[in-house]
Amino acid sequence: MSTHLTIIDKVFLIGLHGRLGLEIARRLEFLLISQAWDSRKLAQWQASKLRSLLRQASSNTKYYSNEFIRKAIALADEPRTSIASLPVLPKSTVRDRASDLWTSNVRRIYSSRTGGTTGTPVELRKCASGVSEALAAMYRGRAYAGIKPSDFGIMLYGFSKPSWKGTLRMKMVRKELVQAFGADDYRKQRFAKLVESDSAKFVEGFVSDLVDHVEAVQSAPNNLKAVFTTGEMLYPHQRQFLMERLNSRVFSYYGSNEIGGIAFECEHGNLHVTDEHVLVEVLDEQGHPVWEQPGRVVVTDLDNTAMPLLRYEIGDQAIISRQACPCGRQHTRITQLLGRQQDFLENEHGQKLSATFFEGRFRNLTCIGKVQLVQHDLKHVEVLYDGTATMASNEAEMLAREIQVGLGESVKVCSKRTRDFFVTERGKIPLIRRHPA
């Protein structure tokens, strides 16, 4: 994709995003240039943005008017050193003290809320520039796969049924919405017919929704360039299934409703952090920033001045790296996503099987389909799955045995084939569902 958008692509962005469209186009053209920067220039850009954000937070929010922020401002020329001097911002603080984080001098405000995957939904505010930057990052992520804003796409969504005006606008800009949440056979067949028409350049949706709907596709398309997955962990068996059934490469997004797009998979299969928009850290058990090691993900949104989120802990575990990618982009890389922090099973002795345990096991599964691990209490765990292939039950039982070994004989672990999974209000299927003991 060229660093300059065509008039057609700009028109499509305006048609889809209204008055934000031109700003998104401007920022997207910048991101298409900055992706060629070296790591030193990216760090300088981060430092410039961070300095401005810290001053805004210090002067215009109640929460950040303290000595920590003043120390961070003094160190802003070294963004990672600067940000490490601030305490981590947990979801509970954002939920309980939201008004203390709101700035007093931003006019154009966009409100949103998290999906509640890690607990009670969080109410958020975003400024126009922050929204524009996040959307521009998403379009650049699609460009990694050769997708332009004007390309026709099929988008599965699992929440918030759009108005007829919204649906019409999407059709006008060549984006077909298919509601996935609570989907019946009619909707799945409609999705399948859209895919089989071979007119779409990309398909996008939550992992579990895509896997569920793609089962209805009988004839693989020939012109599909990319399948974009987001919202949930993408395991190797799911990637392989989507690739084979849709005759297309699969690209993963990593993001959150609070921040927007954080990292996007390039043509070499590596997740590149949008360093121009966010500063991502991974912290070990002592709270120290680490590289090439698993830990808690904290993210600083460099663009949202309406509600500064500095070192916001989004609830995920990952590994980040400075290693170069063959594609030539020098952004921070996420080499492994390990799942949600609350994704663990435990026994009555407090022993836990964490997300890292399951991430490794899922690499060997090919037929199991959708999976959810339900811990009813400290002595009872169910492995729910929906795979219909002969090997699906064998894989589910194998996973149940490994959980049994990990938790000990005091915990009963069984497997069950079902279509009845717990789904969040935003349509996600969390890997682990833990009922109160």
Coordinates of C-alpha atoms in Angstrom, one line a residue, residues 139-424:
Y139 CA -6.2 0.5 9.0
R140 CA -2.4 0.3 8.9
G141 CA -2.7 -3.1 10.5
R142 CA -5.1 -4.2 7.7
A143 CA -2.6 -2.7 5.2
Y144 CA 0.0 -5.2 6.4
A145 CA -2.2 -7.8 4.7
G146 CA -2.7 -5.7 1.6
I147 CA -6.2 -4.4 2.5
K148 CA -7.2 -0.8 1.6
P149 CA -10.0 1.2 3.4
S150 CA -12.2 0.9 0.2
D151 CA -11.9 -2.9 0.0
F152 CA -15.1 -4.9 0.5
G153 CA -15.2 -6.8 3.8
I154 CA -17.5 -9.0 5.8
M155 CA -17.5 -8.2 9.5
L156 CA -18.9 -10.4 12.2
Y157 CA -20.0 -8.6 15.3
G158 CA -21.5 -9.9 18.5
F159 CA -23.1 -7.0 20.2
S160 CA -25.0 -3.7 19.8
K161 CA -27.3 -4.2 16.9
P162 CA -26.7 -1.2 14.6
S163 CA -29.4 1.2 13.5
W164 CA -30.7 1.1 10.0
K165 CA -28.7 4.2 9.3
G166 CA -25.6 2.6 10.5
T167 CA -26.2 -0.5 8.5
L168 CA -26.9 1.6 5.3
R169 CA -23.7 3.6 5.8
M170 CA -21.7 0.4 6.1
K171 CA -23.2 -1.0 2.9
M172 CA -22.4 2.3 1.1
V173 CA -18.7 1.9 2.1
R174 CA -18.6 -1.8 1.1
K175 CA -18.6 -3.3 4.6
E176 CA -21.2 -6.0 5.2
L177 CA -22.2 -6.6 8.9
V178 CA -23.3 -10.0 10.1
Q179 CA -24.5 -10.3 13.6
A180 CA -22.8 -13.2 15.3
F181 CA -24.1 -13.1 18.9
G182 CA -26.8 -15.7 19.3
A183 CA -26.5 -16.5 15.6
D184 CA -29.0 -19.1 14.2
D185 CA -28.6 -21.2 11.1
Y186 CA -30.1 -18.5 8.9
R187 CA -27.4 -16.0 9.9
K188 CA -24.7 -18.6 9.4
Q189 CA -26.0 -19.4 6.0
R190 CA -26.1 -15.7 5.1
F191 CA -22.5 -15.4 6.2
A192 CA -21.6 -18.4 4.1
K193 CA -23.3 -17.1 1.0
L194 CA -21.5 -13.7 1.4
V195 CA -18.1 -15.5 1.6
E196 CA -18.9 -17.9 -1.2
S197 CA -19.9 -15.0 -3.5
D198 CA -16.1 -14.4 -3.7
S199 CA -16.5 -10.6 -3.7
A200 CA -15.0 -9.8 -0.3
K201 CA -11.3 -9.0 0.2
F202 CA -11.3 -9.7 3.9
V203 CA -13.3 -11.2 6.7
E204 CA -13.0 -10.0 10.3
G205 CA -14.4 -11.0 13.7
F206 CA -13.9 -12.6 17.1
V207 CA -12.0 -15.9 16.9
S208 CA -14.9 -18.1 18.2
D209 CA -17.5 -16.4 16.0
L210 CA -15.4 -16.9 12.9
V211 CA -14.7 -20.6 13.6
D212 CA -18.4 -21.1 14.3
H213 CA -19.6 -19.4 11.1
V214 CA -17.0 -20.7 8.8
E215 CA -18.2 -24.2 9.4
A216 CA -21.2 -23.3 7.2
V217 CA -18.9 -22.3 4.2
Q218 CA -19.0 -25.1 1.7
S219 CA -17.0 -23.5 -1.2
A220 CA -13.8 -21.7 -0.3
P221 CA -13.4 -18.3 -2.0
N222 CA -10.6 -17.5 -4.4
N223 CA -10.2 -13.7 -3.9
L224 CA -10.1 -13.4 -0.2
K225 CA -6.8 -11.8 0.9
A226 CA -7.1 -11.9 4.6
V227 CA -9.0 -13.1 7.7
F228 CA -8.6 -10.8 10.7
T229 CA -9.2 -12.3 14.1
T230 CA -9.5 -10.3 17.3
G231 CA -11.0 -10.2 20.8
E232 CA -9.8 -13.7 21.9
M233 CA -6.7 -15.8 21.9
L234 CA -6.1 -17.4 18.4
Y235 CA -4.8 -20.9 18.9
P236 CA -2.9 -22.8 16.2
H237 CA -5.7 -25.3 15.4
Q238 CA -8.1 -22.4 14.9
R239 CA -5.7 -20.6 12.6
Q240 CA -5.2 -23.7 10.5
F241 CA -9.0 -24.4 10.3
L242 CA -9.7 -20.8 9.1
M243 CA -6.8 -20.9 6.6
E244 CA -8.0 -24.2 5.1
R245 CA -11.7 -23.4 5.0
L246 CA -11.4 -19.8 3.6
N247 CA -8.3 -20.4 1.4
S248 CA -6.7 -17.3 2.9
R249 CA -4.0 -16.1 5.3
V250 CA -5.0 -15.3 8.9
F251 CA -3.8 -12.1 10.6
S252 CA -4.4 -11.5 14.3
Y253 CA -5.2 -8.1 15.9
Y254 CA -4.3 -7.5 19.6
G255 CA -6.1 -4.7 21.3
S256 CA -8.6 -3.6 24.0
N257 CA -11.7 -1.4 24.1
E258 CA -9.9 1.0 26.4
I259 CA -6.9 1.6 24.1
G260 CA -7.9 0.4 20.6
G261 CA -5.4 -1.4 18.4
I262 CA -2.3 -2.3 20.2
A263 CA -0.5 -4.7 17.9
F264 CA -1.1 -6.1 14.4
E265 CA 0.3 -9.2 12.7
C266 CA 2.5 -8.5 9.7
E267 CA 3.0 -10.6 6.6
H268 CA 5.7 -12.6 8.4
G269 CA 3.3 -13.6 11.2
N270 CA 4.8 -11.3 13.9
L271 CA 2.7 -9.0 16.1
H272 CA 4.0 -5.4 15.8
V273 CA 3.1 -2.9 18.6
T274 CA 1.8 0.4 17.3
D275 CA 4.6 2.3 19.0
E276 CA 3.5 5.6 17.5
H277 CA 0.2 5.3 19.5
V278 CA 1.0 3.3 22.6
L279 CA 3.9 2.4 24.9
V280 CA 3.7 -1.3 25.9
E281 CA 5.5 -2.8 28.9
V282 CA 5.6 -6.2 30.4
L283 CA 6.1 -6.5 34.2
D284 CA 7.5 -9.4 36.2
E285 CA 6.1 -10.5 39.6
Q286 CA 8.1 -7.7 41.3
G287 CA 6.6 -5.1 38.9
H288 CA 9.9 -4.5 37.0
P289 CA 9.8 -4.1 33.2
V290 CA 11.2 -7.1 31.4
W291 CA 11.9 -8.2 27.8
E292 CA 11.8 -11.8 26.5
Q293 CA 10.0 -13.0 29.7
P294 CA 6.4 -13.6 30.4
G295 CA 4.6 -11.0 32.6
R296 CA 1.7 -8.6 33.0
V297 CA 0.9 -6.2 30.2
V298 CA 0.6 -2.5 31.0
V299 CA -0.2 0.0 28.3
T300 CA 0.2 3.8 28.1
D301 CA -2.2 5.4 25.5
L302 CA -0.1 8.3 24.1
D303 CA -3.1 10.0 22.4
N304 CA -6.1 9.9 24.7
T305 CA -5.9 13.3 26.5
A306 CA -9.6 13.1 27.6
M307 CA -8.8 10.4 30.1
P308 CA -5.0 9.7 30.3
L309 CA -4.3 6.0 30.9
L310 CA -0.7 5.8 32.1
R311 CA 0.6 2.2 32.7
Y312 CA -2.9 0.8 32.5
E313 CA -3.0 -2.9 33.4
I314 CA -5.4 -4.4 30.8
G315 CA -5.4 -7.9 32.4
D316 CA -3.3 -9.8 29.8
Q317 CA 0.0 -11.7 30.0
A318 CA 2.5 -11.7 27.2
I319 CA 6.2 -11.6 26.1
I320 CA 7.6 -8.6 24.3
S321 CA 10.9 -8.4 22.3
R322 CA 13.2 -5.9 20.6
Q323 CA 14.2 -8.6 18.0
A324 CA 14.1 -7.5 14.4
C325 CA 11.4 -8.8 12.1
P326 CA 12.2 -9.9 8.5
C327 CA 9.6 -7.4 7.3
G328 CA 11.9 -4.6 8.3
R329 CA 9.6 -2.8 10.7
Q330 CA 11.3 -2.0 14.0
H331 CA 8.3 -1.7 16.3
T332 CA 8.2 -3.5 19.6
R333 CA 7.1 -7.1 19.0
I334 CA 4.8 -9.2 21.0
T335 CA 6.3 -12.6 20.5
Q336 CA 3.7 -14.5 22.6
L337 CA 0.3 -13.7 23.9
L338 CA -0.4 -15.9 27.0
G339 CA -4.0 -15.1 27.8
R340 CA -5.8 -13.3 30.5
Q341 CA -4.4 -12.9 34.0
Q342 CA -7.5 -14.4 35.5
D343 CA -7.3 -17.4 33.2
F344 CA -6.3 -20.0 35.8
L345 CA -7.7 -23.1 37.5
E346 CA -6.9 -23.9 41.1
N347 CA -7.3 -26.6 43.7
E348 CA -8.2 -26.4 47.4
H349 CA -4.5 -26.1 48.3
G350 CA -4.1 -22.9 46.2
Q351 CA -2.1 -24.5 43.4
K352 CA -2.8 -22.9 40.1
L353 CA -2.7 -23.7 36.4
S354 CA -2.2 -20.4 34.7
A355 CA -2.7 -19.1 31.1
T356 CA 0.9 -20.1 30.2
F357 CA 0.0 -23.8 30.9
F358 CA -3.0 -23.7 28.5
E359 CA -1.2 -21.7 25.8
G360 CA 1.3 -24.5 25.5
R361 CA -1.2 -27.3 25.4
F362 CA -3.4 -25.7 22.7
R363 CA -0.5 -25.9 20.3
N364 CA -1.0 -29.6 19.9
L365 CA -4.8 -29.5 19.3
T366 CA -6.3 -29.7 15.8
C367 CA -9.9 -31.0 16.1
I368 CA -11.3 -29.9 19.5
G369 CA -13.1 -26.8 18.2
K370 CA -14.2 -24.1 20.7
V371 CA -13.1 -24.8 24.2
Q372 CA -14.2 -23.4 27.6
L373 CA -12.9 -24.6 31.0
V374 CA -15.5 -24.3 33.7
Q375 CA -14.4 -24.5 37.3
H376 CA -17.6 -25.1 39.3
D377 CA -15.8 -25.3 42.6
L378 CA -12.4 -26.3 43.9
K379 CA -13.1 -29.9 43.3
H380 CA -14.9 -29.9 39.9
V381 CA -13.7 -28.8 36.5
E382 CA -15.4 -29.4 33.1
V383 CA -13.7 -29.2 29.7
L384 CA -16.4 -28.0 27.3
Y385 CA -15.8 -28.4 23.6
D386 CA -17.8 -28.4 20.4
G387 CA -15.6 -30.3 17.9
T388 CA -17.4 -33.0 15.9
A389 CA -14.4 -34.7 14.3
T390 CA -13.5 -38.2 15.6
M391 CA -10.4 -36.9 17.3
A392 CA -12.2 -34.1 19.1
S393 CA -13.3 -36.2 22.1
N394 CA -9.8 -37.7 22.4
E395 CA -8.2 -34.2 22.5
A396 CA -10.7 -33.1 25.1
E397 CA -10.0 -36.1 27.2
M398 CA -6.3 -35.6 26.8
L399 CA -6.6 -32.0 28.0
A400 CA -8.8 -33.1 30.9
R401 CA -6.1 -35.6 31.9
E402 CA -3.3 -33.0 31.9
I403 CA -5.5 -30.6 34.0
Q404 CA -6.1 -33.6 36.4
V405 CA -2.4 -34.2 36.7
G406 CA -1.7 -30.5 37.3
L407 CA -4.4 -30.0 39.9
G408 CA -4.1 -33.4 41.6
E409 CA -6.6 -36.2 42.4
S410 CA -8.7 -34.0 44.8
V411 CA -10.2 -32.3 41.7
K412 CA -12.6 -34.2 39.4
V413 CA -12.0 -33.2 35.7
C414 CA -14.3 -34.4 33.0
S415 CA -15.0 -33.4 29.3
K416 CA -18.3 -32.7 27.7
R417 CA -19.3 -31.9 24.1
T418 CA -21.7 -28.9 24.0
R419 CA -22.9 -25.8 22.1
D420 CA -23.7 -24.0 25.3
F421 CA -20.8 -21.7 26.2
F422 CA -20.7 -18.7 28.6
V423 CA -20.4 -15.6 26.5
T424 CA -19.7 -12.0 27.7

